[in-house]
mmCIF file of C-alpha atoms in Angstrom:
data_model
loop_
_atom_site.group_PDB
_atom_site.id
_atom_site.type_symbol
_atom_site.label_atom_id
_atom_site.label_comp_id
_atom_site.label_asym_id
_atom_site.label_seq_id
_atom_site.Cartn_x
_atom_site.Cartn_y
_atom_site.Cartn_z
ATOM 1 C CA UNK A 29 21.157 97.072 -153.198
ATOM 2 C CA UNK A 30 18.757 94.613 -151.627
ATOM 3 C CA UNK A 31 15.931 92.961 -153.533
ATOM 4 C CA UNK A 32 12.307 94.082 -153.654
ATOM 5 C CA UNK A 33 9.964 91.110 -153.340
ATOM 6 C CA UNK A 34 6.559 91.590 -154.972
ATOM 7 C CA UNK A 35 3.678 89.454 -153.685
ATOM 8 C CA UNK A 36 0.831 90.129 -156.116
ATOM 9 C CA UNK A 37 -1.763 87.509 -157.138
ATOM 10 C CA UNK A 38 -2.544 89.105 -160.504
ATOM 11 C CA UNK A 39 0.199 88.307 -162.996
ATOM 12 C CA UNK A 40 -0.490 91.342 -165.193
ATOM 13 C CA UNK A 41 -0.211 93.721 -162.230
ATOM 14 C CA UNK A 42 2.887 91.925 -160.960
ATOM 15 C CA UNK A 43 4.515 92.274 -164.384
ATOM 16 C CA UNK A 44 3.728 96.010 -164.501
ATOM 17 C CA UNK A 45 5.173 96.582 -161.040
ATOM 18 C CA UNK A 46 8.255 94.492 -161.782
ATOM 19 C CA UNK A 47 8.932 96.285 -165.076
ATOM 20 C CA UNK A 48 8.497 99.701 -163.457
ATOM 21 C CA UNK A 49 10.873 98.937 -160.599
ATOM 22 C CA UNK A 50 13.468 97.183 -162.763
ATOM 23 C CA UNK A 51 13.447 100.074 -165.236
ATOM 24 C CA UNK A 52 14.161 102.360 -162.259
ATOM 25 C CA UNK A 53 17.220 100.264 -161.403
ATOM 26 C CA UNK A 54 15.900 98.083 -158.583
ATOM 27 C CA UNK A 55 16.398 94.352 -158.201
ATOM 28 C CA UNK A 56 12.937 92.781 -158.194
ATOM 29 C CA UNK A 57 11.484 89.302 -157.795
ATOM 30 C CA UNK A 58 7.820 88.410 -158.109
ATOM 31 C CA UNK A 59 7.165 85.662 -155.579
ATOM 32 C CA UNK A 60 4.457 83.716 -153.813
ATOM 33 C CA UNK A 61 3.726 84.393 -150.162
ATOM 34 C CA UNK A 62 5.654 81.228 -149.242
ATOM 35 C CA UNK A 63 8.673 82.406 -151.224
ATOM 36 C CA UNK A 64 8.461 85.808 -149.539
ATOM 37 C CA UNK A 65 8.581 84.104 -146.148
ATOM 38 C CA UNK A 66 11.724 82.248 -147.251
ATOM 39 C CA UNK A 67 13.250 85.512 -148.474
ATOM 40 C CA UNK A 68 12.633 87.080 -145.065
ATOM 41 C CA UNK A 69 14.746 84.333 -143.523
ATOM 42 C CA UNK A 70 17.683 85.390 -145.716
ATOM 43 C CA UNK A 71 19.391 88.755 -145.781
ATOM 44 C CA UNK A 72 18.729 90.098 -149.275
ATOM 45 C CA UNK A 73 15.153 91.360 -148.785
ATOM 46 C CA UNK A 74 15.171 95.133 -148.825
ATOM 47 C CA UNK A 75 11.438 95.660 -149.188
ATOM 48 C CA UNK A 76 8.219 93.685 -149.590
ATOM 49 C CA UNK A 77 5.464 94.975 -151.852
ATOM 50 C CA UNK A 78 2.355 93.065 -150.793
ATOM 51 C CA UNK A 79 -1.187 93.137 -152.129
ATOM 52 C CA UNK A 80 -3.856 92.886 -149.445
ATOM 53 C CA UNK A 81 -7.134 92.281 -151.223
ATOM 54 C CA UNK A 82 -10.209 90.591 -149.779
ATOM 55 C CA UNK A 83 -8.736 87.140 -150.444
ATOM 56 C CA UNK A 84 -5.152 88.028 -149.517
ATOM 57 C CA UNK A 85 -5.760 89.918 -146.262
ATOM 58 C CA UNK A 86 -4.762 87.124 -143.885
ATOM 59 C CA UNK A 87 -1.658 86.303 -145.917
ATOM 60 C CA UNK A 88 -0.684 89.978 -146.055
ATOM 61 C CA UNK A 89 -1.093 90.350 -142.281
ATOM 62 C CA UNK A 90 1.080 87.275 -141.682
ATOM 63 C CA UNK A 91 3.783 88.592 -144.033
ATOM 64 C CA UNK A 92 3.656 92.000 -142.375
ATOM 65 C CA UNK A 93 4.212 90.413 -138.963
ATOM 66 C CA UNK A 94 7.108 88.278 -140.210
ATOM 67 C CA UNK A 95 8.677 91.225 -142.028
ATOM 68 C CA UNK A 96 8.525 93.312 -138.861
ATOM 69 C CA UNK A 97 10.481 90.626 -136.985
ATOM 70 C CA UNK A 98 13.011 90.488 -139.849
ATOM 71 C CA UNK A 99 13.227 94.307 -139.893
ATOM 72 C CA UNK A 100 12.136 94.451 -143.546
ATOM 73 C CA UNK A 101 9.748 97.262 -144.488
ATOM 74 C CA UNK A 102 6.505 96.504 -146.302
ATOM 75 C CA UNK A 103 4.482 98.582 -148.720
ATOM 76 C CA UNK A 104 0.891 97.337 -148.768
ATOM 77 C CA UNK A 105 -1.402 97.872 -151.740
ATOM 78 C CA UNK A 106 -5.097 97.442 -151.021
ATOM 79 C CA UNK A 107 -8.592 98.204 -152.226
ATOM 80 C CA UNK A 108 -9.822 98.330 -148.636
ATOM 81 C CA UNK A 109 -10.380 101.708 -147.070
ATOM 82 C CA UNK A 110 -9.513 100.570 -143.534
ATOM 83 C CA UNK A 111 -5.843 101.511 -143.698
ATOM 84 C CA UNK A 112 -5.507 101.388 -139.911
ATOM 85 C CA UNK A 113 -5.137 97.604 -140.100
ATOM 86 C CA UNK A 114 -1.878 98.209 -141.999
ATOM 87 C CA UNK A 115 -0.485 100.803 -139.584
ATOM 88 C CA UNK A 116 2.776 98.898 -139.099
ATOM 89 C CA UNK A 117 3.523 98.997 -142.838
ATOM 90 C CA UNK A 118 6.088 101.458 -144.174
ATOM 91 C CA UNK A 119 3.421 102.750 -146.566
ATOM 92 C CA UNK A 120 -0.068 101.929 -147.795
ATOM 93 C CA UNK A 121 -1.214 102.598 -151.345
ATOM 94 C CA UNK A 122 -4.942 102.507 -152.036
ATOM 95 C CA UNK A 123 -5.928 100.974 -155.349
ATOM 96 C CA UNK A 124 -6.166 102.329 -157.892
ATOM 97 C CA UNK A 125 -2.835 104.077 -157.478
ATOM 98 C CA UNK A 126 -0.502 105.495 -160.079
ATOM 99 C CA UNK A 127 2.744 103.767 -160.919
ATOM 100 C CA UNK A 128 4.449 107.093 -160.226
ATOM 101 C CA UNK A 129 3.132 107.001 -156.647
ATOM 102 C CA UNK A 130 4.419 103.462 -156.201
ATOM 103 C CA UNK A 131 7.836 104.391 -157.543
ATOM 104 C CA UNK A 132 7.976 107.479 -155.309
ATOM 105 C CA UNK A 133 7.242 105.382 -152.202
ATOM 106 C CA UNK A 134 9.894 102.819 -153.116
ATOM 107 C CA UNK A 135 12.484 105.493 -153.871
ATOM 108 C CA UNK A 136 11.712 107.272 -150.602
ATOM 109 C CA UNK A 137 12.307 104.055 -148.688
ATOM 110 C CA UNK A 138 15.684 103.358 -150.273
ATOM 111 C CA UNK A 139 16.752 107.016 -150.028
ATOM 112 C CA UNK A 140 16.181 106.858 -146.270
ATOM 113 C CA UNK A 141 18.545 103.906 -145.822
#
């Protein structure tokens, strides 16, 4: 199974997401945006989980564009209500979201492969 790359600026949230996904049997790496770009150049990225907050919006949009070229789906988490800007993402989760919702979206992606 390919790796899920988590790009989340808050270490406590990143740790929660990583633990949840690892406990569900997924391979997970918490990375910086630069590391995520490098991962997209390889062939082990199965999914990006990207936070798009007020400070991370431009970075998230750039990663979404690069992931589209690499044919890697992206799940965007955001506090913003304008979800149309993330229309090319595989899924958008509005914060606050439940960990169960996150896990369901990830499982649905990998089940569709």
